[in-house]
PDB file of C-alpha atoms in Angstrom:
ATOM      1  CA  UNK A   1      25.138  -3.664   2.295  1.00  0.00           C
ATOM      2  CA  UNK A   2      24.687  -7.422   2.302  1.00  0.00           C
ATOM      3  CA  UNK A   3      24.460  -9.741  -0.696  1.00  0.00           C
ATOM      4  CA  UNK A   4      22.521 -12.260   1.361  1.00  0.00           C
ATOM      5  CA  UNK A   5      20.824 -10.535   4.317  1.00  0.00           C
ATOM      6  CA  UNK A   6      20.430 -12.683   7.459  1.00  0.00           C
ATOM      7  CA  UNK A   7      17.049 -14.246   8.027  1.00  0.00           C
ATOM      8  CA  UNK A   8      16.034 -13.922   4.340  1.00  0.00           C
ATOM      9  CA  UNK A   9      15.414 -17.130   2.310  1.00  0.00           C
ATOM     10  CA  UNK A  10      18.209 -17.628  -0.221  1.00  0.00           C
ATOM     11  CA  UNK A  11      15.710 -18.432  -3.003  1.00  0.00           C
ATOM     12  CA  UNK A  12      13.891 -15.125  -2.422  1.00  0.00           C
ATOM     13  CA  UNK A  13      17.125 -13.193  -2.522  1.00  0.00           C
ATOM     14  CA  UNK A  14      18.198 -14.946  -5.703  1.00  0.00           C
ATOM     15  CA  UNK A  15      14.910 -14.089  -7.384  1.00  0.00           C
ATOM     16  CA  UNK A  16      15.355 -10.430  -6.333  1.00  0.00           C
ATOM     17  CA  UNK A  17      18.895 -10.291  -7.792  1.00  0.00           C
ATOM     18  CA  UNK A  18      18.009 -12.144 -10.981  1.00  0.00           C
ATOM     19  CA  UNK A  19      14.931 -10.093 -11.843  1.00  0.00           C
ATOM     20  CA  UNK A  20      16.685  -6.792 -10.954  1.00  0.00           C
ATOM     21  CA  UNK A  21      19.687  -7.551 -13.124  1.00  0.00           C
ATOM     22  CA  UNK A  22      17.782  -9.119 -16.007  1.00  0.00           C
ATOM     23  CA  UNK A  23      15.449  -6.098 -16.175  1.00  0.00           C
ATOM     24  CA  UNK A  24      18.412  -3.637 -16.166  1.00  0.00           C
ATOM     25  CA  UNK A  25      18.407  -3.056 -19.998  1.00  0.00           C
ATOM     26  CA  UNK A  26      14.862  -1.693 -19.592  1.00  0.00           C
ATOM     27  CA  UNK A  27      14.996  -0.089 -16.151  1.00  0.00           C
ATOM     28  CA  UNK A  28      18.352   1.749 -16.546  1.00  0.00           C
ATOM     29  CA  UNK A  29      17.279   3.900 -19.505  1.00  0.00           C
ATOM     30  CA  UNK A  30      13.885   4.450 -17.839  1.00  0.00           C
ATOM     31  CA  UNK A  31      15.624   5.532 -14.664  1.00  0.00           C
ATOM     32  CA  UNK A  32      17.791   7.997 -16.535  1.00  0.00           C
ATOM     33  CA  UNK A  33      14.962   9.473 -18.510  1.00  0.00           C
ATOM     34  CA  UNK A  34      12.677   9.784 -15.498  1.00  0.00           C
ATOM     35  CA  UNK A  35      15.491  11.354 -13.448  1.00  0.00           C
ATOM     36  CA  UNK A  36      16.050  13.948 -16.206  1.00  0.00           C
ATOM     37  CA  UNK A  37      12.306  14.805 -16.403  1.00  0.00           C
ATOM     38  CA  UNK A  38      12.009  15.054 -12.605  1.00  0.00           C
ATOM     39  CA  UNK A  39      15.023  17.366 -12.516  1.00  0.00           C
ATOM     40  CA  UNK A  40      13.556  19.600 -15.237  1.00  0.00           C
ATOM     41  CA  UNK A  41      10.007  19.707 -13.827  1.00  0.00           C
ATOM     42  CA  UNK A  42      10.522  19.547 -10.064  1.00  0.00           C
ATOM     43  CA  UNK A  43      14.059  20.926  -9.821  1.00  0.00           C
ATOM     44  CA  UNK A  44      16.934  19.481  -7.817  1.00  0.00           C
ATOM     45  CA  UNK A  45      17.297  17.004  -6.307  1.00  0.00           C
ATOM     46  CA  UNK A  46      15.550  14.433  -8.521  1.00  0.00           C
ATOM     47  CA  UNK A  47      15.567  11.862  -5.698  1.00  0.00           C
ATOM     48  CA  UNK A  48      13.658  11.818  -2.450  1.00  0.00           C
ATOM     49  CA  UNK A  49      15.667  10.108   0.321  1.00  0.00           C
ATOM     50  CA  UNK A  50      14.208   9.223   3.722  1.00  0.00           C
ATOM     51  CA  UNK A  51      15.027   6.893   6.611  1.00  0.00           C
ATOM     52  CA  UNK A  52      12.626   3.981   6.760  1.00  0.00           C
ATOM     53  CA  UNK A  53      12.453   0.864   8.987  1.00  0.00           C
ATOM     54  CA  UNK A  54      13.628  -2.300   7.299  1.00  0.00           C
ATOM     55  CA  UNK A  55      14.063  -5.915   8.450  1.00  0.00           C
ATOM     56  CA  UNK A  56      13.362  -6.114  12.201  1.00  0.00           C
ATOM     57  CA  UNK A  57      12.850  -2.367  12.236  1.00  0.00           C
ATOM     58  CA  UNK A  58      16.444  -1.467  11.410  1.00  0.00           C
ATOM     59  CA  UNK A  59      16.578   1.874   9.567  1.00  0.00           C
ATOM     60  CA  UNK A  60      17.900   2.299   6.052  1.00  0.00           C
ATOM     61  CA  UNK A  61      17.705   5.121   3.489  1.00  0.00           C
ATOM     62  CA  UNK A  62      14.962   4.608   0.922  1.00  0.00           C
ATOM     63  CA  UNK A  63      15.210   6.352  -2.482  1.00  0.00           C
ATOM     64  CA  UNK A  64      12.311   7.424  -4.648  1.00  0.00           C
ATOM     65  CA  UNK A  65      11.781   9.956  -7.440  1.00  0.00           C
ATOM     66  CA  UNK A  66      10.274  13.255  -6.224  1.00  0.00           C
ATOM     67  CA  UNK A  67       6.587  13.620  -7.105  1.00  0.00           C
ATOM     68  CA  UNK A  68       6.073  16.986  -5.388  1.00  0.00           C
ATOM     69  CA  UNK A  69       7.283  20.477  -6.099  1.00  0.00           C
ATOM     70  CA  UNK A  70       8.953  22.578  -3.387  1.00  0.00           C
ATOM     71  CA  UNK A  71       6.050  24.987  -2.888  1.00  0.00           C
ATOM     72  CA  UNK A  72       5.796  27.016   0.292  1.00  0.00           C
ATOM     73  CA  UNK A  73       3.529  29.536   1.887  1.00  0.00           C
ATOM     74  CA  UNK A  74       4.444  33.143   2.823  1.00  0.00           C
ATOM     75  CA  UNK A  75       6.005  31.958   6.058  1.00  0.00           C
ATOM     76  CA  UNK A  76       8.273  29.456   4.241  1.00  0.00           C
ATOM     77  CA  UNK A  77       6.303  26.406   5.358  1.00  0.00           C
ATOM     78  CA  UNK A  78       5.683  23.569   2.831  1.00  0.00           C
ATOM     79  CA  UNK A  79       2.162  23.643   1.388  1.00  0.00           C
ATOM     80  CA  UNK A  80      -0.125  20.611   1.921  1.00  0.00           C
ATOM     81  CA  UNK A  81       0.667  17.537  -0.135  1.00  0.00           C
ATOM     82  CA  UNK A  82      -2.333  18.106  -2.438  1.00  0.00           C
ATOM     83  CA  UNK A  83      -0.945  21.465  -3.457  1.00  0.00           C
ATOM     84  CA  UNK A  84       2.638  20.252  -3.922  1.00  0.00           C
ATOM     85  CA  UNK A  85       1.813  17.101  -5.900  1.00  0.00           C
ATOM     86  CA  UNK A  86       2.212  17.982  -9.604  1.00  0.00           C
ATOM     87  CA  UNK A  87       0.455  16.529 -12.642  1.00  0.00           C
ATOM     88  CA  UNK A  88       3.729  14.838 -13.604  1.00  0.00           C
ATOM     89  CA  UNK A  89       4.018  13.560 -10.044  1.00  0.00           C
ATOM     90  CA  UNK A  90       0.570  12.009 -10.286  1.00  0.00           C
ATOM     91  CA  UNK A  91       1.590  10.273 -13.513  1.00  0.00           C
ATOM     92  CA  UNK A  92       4.754   8.937 -11.860  1.00  0.00           C
ATOM     93  CA  UNK A  93       2.681   7.508  -9.004  1.00  0.00           C
ATOM     94  CA  UNK A  94       0.038   6.065 -11.317  1.00  0.00           C
ATOM     95  CA  UNK A  95       2.684   4.309 -13.374  1.00  0.00           C
ATOM     96  CA  UNK A  96       4.698   3.446 -10.198  1.00  0.00           C
ATOM     97  CA  UNK A  97       7.752   5.032 -11.842  1.00  0.00           C
ATOM     98  CA  UNK A  98       8.492   6.943  -8.648  1.00  0.00           C
ATOM     99  CA  UNK A  99       9.444   3.560  -7.079  1.00  0.00           C
ATOM    100  CA  UNK A 100      12.178   2.701  -9.593  1.00  0.00           C
ATOM    101  CA  UNK A 101      15.126   4.006  -7.498  1.00  0.00           C
ATOM    102  CA  UNK A 102      14.199   1.435  -4.839  1.00  0.00           C
ATOM    103  CA  UNK A 103      15.832  -1.152  -7.093  1.00  0.00           C
ATOM    104  CA  UNK A 104      19.078   0.179  -5.637  1.00  0.00           C
ATOM    105  CA  UNK A 105      17.753  -0.708  -2.188  1.00  0.00           C
ATOM    106  CA  UNK A 106      16.962  -4.173  -3.484  1.00  0.00           C
ATOM    107  CA  UNK A 107      20.428  -4.676  -4.881  1.00  0.00           C
ATOM    108  CA  UNK A 108      21.913  -3.545  -1.532  1.00  0.00           C
ATOM    109  CA  UNK A 109      19.858  -6.118   0.348  1.00  0.00           C
ATOM    110  CA  UNK A 110      17.831  -3.464   2.236  1.00  0.00           C
ATOM    111  CA  UNK A 111      14.614  -4.334   0.397  1.00  0.00           C
ATOM    112  CA  UNK A 112      13.063  -7.069  -1.617  1.00  0.00           C
ATOM    113  CA  UNK A 113      11.003  -6.801  -4.780  1.00  0.00           C
ATOM    114  CA  UNK A 114       8.101  -8.247  -2.767  1.00  0.00           C
ATOM    115  CA  UNK A 115       7.269  -7.518   0.852  1.00  0.00           C
ATOM    116  CA  UNK A 116       5.368  -5.177   3.137  1.00  0.00           C
ATOM    117  CA  UNK A 117       5.938  -1.511   2.217  1.00  0.00           C
ATOM    118  CA  UNK A 118       8.528   0.329   4.306  1.00  0.00           C
ATOM    119  CA  UNK A 119       6.583   3.027   6.116  1.00  0.00           C
ATOM    120  CA  UNK A 120       7.628   5.912   8.382  1.00  0.00           C
ATOM    121  CA  UNK A 121       9.991   5.575  11.338  1.00  0.00           C
ATOM    122  CA  UNK A 122       7.487   7.175  13.710  1.00  0.00           C
ATOM    123  CA  UNK A 123       5.031   4.347  13.037  1.00  0.00           C
ATOM    124  CA  UNK A 124       7.266   1.870  14.917  1.00  0.00           C
ATOM    125  CA  UNK A 125       5.949   2.942  18.319  1.00  0.00           C
ATOM    126  CA  UNK A 126       2.324   2.932  17.073  1.00  0.00           C
ATOM    127  CA  UNK A 127       2.154  -0.667  16.012  1.00  0.00           C
ATOM    128  CA  UNK A 128       0.560  -3.242  18.222  1.00  0.00           C
ATOM    129  CA  UNK A 129       2.719  -6.471  18.505  1.00  0.00           C
ATOM    130  CA  UNK A 130       0.809  -8.242  15.773  1.00  0.00           C
ATOM    131  CA  UNK A 131       1.270  -5.375  13.339  1.00  0.00           C
ATOM    132  CA  UNK A 132       4.967  -5.159  14.102  1.00  0.00           C
ATOM    133  CA  UNK A 133       5.353  -8.725  12.731  1.00  0.00           C
ATOM    134  CA  UNK A 134       5.194  -7.177   9.249  1.00  0.00           C
ATOM    135  CA  UNK A 135       8.866  -6.354   9.739  1.00  0.00           C
ATOM    136  CA  UNK A 136       9.844  -9.980  10.100  1.00  0.00           C
ATOM    137  CA  UNK A 137      10.676  -9.939   6.404  1.00  0.00           C
ATOM    138  CA  UNK A 138      12.462  -7.470   4.186  1.00  0.00           C
ATOM    139  CA  UNK A 139      10.236  -4.561   3.082  1.00  0.00           C
ATOM    140  CA  UNK A 140       9.251  -4.586  -0.595  1.00  0.00           C
ATOM    141  CA  UNK A 141       8.617  -2.382  -3.574  1.00  0.00           C
ATOM    142  CA  UNK A 142       5.248  -4.083  -3.870  1.00  0.00           C
ATOM    143  CA  UNK A 143       3.413  -6.554  -1.696  1.00  0.00           C
ATOM    144  CA  UNK A 144       0.319  -8.513  -0.852  1.00  0.00           C
ATOM    145  CA  UNK A 145      -1.436  -5.429   0.536  1.00  0.00           C
ATOM    146  CA  UNK A 146      -0.657  -3.469  -2.627  1.00  0.00           C
ATOM    147  CA  UNK A 147      -2.409  -5.962  -4.858  1.00  0.00           C
ATOM    148  CA  UNK A 148      -5.322  -6.288  -2.450  1.00  0.00           C
ATOM    149  CA  UNK A 149      -6.531  -2.754  -2.110  1.00  0.00           C
ATOM    150  CA  UNK A 150      -3.347  -0.676  -1.728  1.00  0.00           C
ATOM    151  CA  UNK A 151      -4.677   2.795  -0.687  1.00  0.00           C
ATOM    152  CA  UNK A 152      -8.351   1.911  -0.785  1.00  0.00           C
ATOM    153  CA  UNK A 153      -8.317  -0.142   2.430  1.00  0.00           C
ATOM    154  CA  UNK A 154      -7.695   0.902   6.033  1.00  0.00           C
ATOM    155  CA  UNK A 155      -4.283   0.773   7.689  1.00  0.00           C
ATOM    156  CA  UNK A 156      -5.491  -2.126   9.877  1.00  0.00           C
ATOM    157  CA  UNK A 157      -6.477  -4.199   6.884  1.00  0.00           C
ATOM    158  CA  UNK A 158      -3.192  -3.425   5.128  1.00  0.00           C
ATOM    159  CA  UNK A 159      -1.280  -4.597   8.165  1.00  0.00           C
ATOM    160  CA  UNK A 160      -3.366  -7.762   8.398  1.00  0.00           C
ATOM    161  CA  UNK A 161      -2.486  -8.478   4.726  1.00  0.00           C
ATOM    162  CA  UNK A 162       1.185  -7.863   5.451  1.00  0.00           C
ATOM    163  CA  UNK A 163       1.225 -10.243   8.378  1.00  0.00           C
ATOM    164  CA  UNK A 164      -0.614 -12.829   6.266  1.00  0.00           C
ATOM    165  CA  UNK A 165       2.181 -12.517   3.743  1.00  0.00           C
ATOM    166  CA  UNK A 166       4.793 -13.065   6.455  1.00  0.00           C
ATOM    167  CA  UNK A 167       3.020 -16.253   7.576  1.00  0.00           C
ATOM    168  CA  UNK A 168       2.347 -17.663   4.058  1.00  0.00           C
ATOM    169  CA  UNK A 169       5.454 -16.604   2.126  1.00  0.00           C
ATOM    170  CA  UNK A 170       6.538 -18.814  -0.765  1.00  0.00           C
ATOM    171  CA  UNK A 171       8.438 -18.217  -3.994  1.00  0.00           C
ATOM    172  CA  UNK A 172       5.222 -18.941  -5.901  1.00  0.00           C
ATOM    173  CA  UNK A 173       3.386 -16.250  -3.878  1.00  0.00           C
ATOM    174  CA  UNK A 174       6.071 -13.697  -4.727  1.00  0.00           C
ATOM    175  CA  UNK A 175       5.767 -14.520  -8.477  1.00  0.00           C
ATOM    176  CA  UNK A 176       1.967 -14.242  -8.243  1.00  0.00           C
ATOM    177  CA  UNK A 177       2.266 -10.762  -6.547  1.00  0.00           C
ATOM    178  CA  UNK A 178       4.631  -9.610  -9.293  1.00  0.00           C
ATOM    179  CA  UNK A 179       2.150 -10.464 -12.007  1.00  0.00           C
ATOM    180  CA  UNK A 180      -0.777  -8.983 -10.032  1.00  0.00           C
ATOM    181  CA  UNK A 181       1.287  -5.813  -9.551  1.00  0.00           C
ATOM    182  CA  UNK A 182       1.854  -5.450 -13.294  1.00  0.00           C
ATOM    183  CA  UNK A 183      -1.876  -5.856 -13.841  1.00  0.00           C
ATOM    184  CA  UNK A 184      -2.646  -3.187 -11.214  1.00  0.00           C
ATOM    185  CA  UNK A 185      -0.171  -0.793 -12.797  1.00  0.00           C
ATOM    186  CA  UNK A 186      -1.639  -1.288 -16.271  1.00  0.00           C
ATOM    187  CA  UNK A 187      -5.149  -0.676 -14.942  1.00  0.00           C
ATOM    188  CA  UNK A 188      -3.969   2.129 -12.545  1.00  0.00           C
ATOM    189  CA  UNK A 189      -6.069   0.810  -9.707  1.00  0.00           C
ATOM    190  CA  UNK A 190      -6.077   1.831  -6.007  1.00  0.00           C
ATOM    191  CA  UNK A 191      -3.440   4.529  -6.520  1.00  0.00           C
ATOM    192  CA  UNK A 192      -4.828   7.150  -4.137  1.00  0.00           C
ATOM    193  CA  UNK A 193      -6.934   6.967  -1.069  1.00  0.00           C
ATOM    194  CA  UNK A 194     -10.380   8.464  -1.949  1.00  0.00           C
ATOM    195  CA  UNK A 195     -10.409  12.150  -1.158  1.00  0.00           C
ATOM    196  CA  UNK A 196      -6.707  12.353  -0.386  1.00  0.00           C
ATOM    197  CA  UNK A 197      -3.665  13.128  -2.527  1.00  0.00           C
ATOM    198  CA  UNK A 198      -1.500  10.862  -0.407  1.00  0.00           C
ATOM    199  CA  UNK A 199      -2.178   8.217   2.219  1.00  0.00           C
ATOM    200  CA  UNK A 200      -3.318   9.474   5.600  1.00  0.00           C
ATOM    201  CA  UNK A 201      -0.886   9.208   8.422  1.00  0.00           C
ATOM    202  CA  UNK A 202      -1.231   6.099  10.572  1.00  0.00           C
ATOM    203  CA  UNK A 203      -1.923   7.241  14.138  1.00  0.00           C
ATOM    204  CA  UNK A 204      -2.231   3.833  15.701  1.00  0.00           C
ATOM    205  CA  UNK A 205      -5.110   1.444  16.234  1.00  0.00           C
ATOM    206  CA  UNK A 206      -7.679   1.885  18.984  1.00  0.00           C
ATOM    207  CA  UNK A 207      -5.980  -0.914  20.930  1.00  0.00           C
ATOM    208  CA  UNK A 208      -2.777   1.096  20.945  1.00  0.00           C
ATOM    209  CA  UNK A 209      -4.239   4.459  22.100  1.00  0.00           C
TER     210      UNK A 209
END
């Protein structure tokens, strides 16, 4: 845990801390209520924890609310995501409430409110060098790619948007992305990739195969 992570602009970190703490009177009751509902509907545990690559690819444990039930086939294997994702889970994703526990990651200095989304550890070896530059900043709860298509654009376009953010970061851009995110949440746009319950796995670009 680091109050001011190395390589991160002080003004960006102060914005993260200020907004996270000032929103606590709203987010804390919402966190508790959501956790209770997830526990009742999906069972224990309420949180989903997974290792993700952070700044410069260093792993950290990301926390989200579970959106899927523990449903398995006759052989004990988890069913496909589309069959495990519940109606309540879809609501959590549509309202972005499943992301609320990541505020803990923000307070710990492992994430920022704004930045490229932290993806899966196995993607590290699949990035081409230009795509890997997305990890030159802290990962975020929302980001430039999320307000410019989110799950309705290809992985390659998302990564191009992430790298654009790295190269053009400013405090004003972060504020702009925050407001655009609120607008997207209200309108529930670009939540799911067409025809898929969750985003398809990134298998690498043609240049990397």
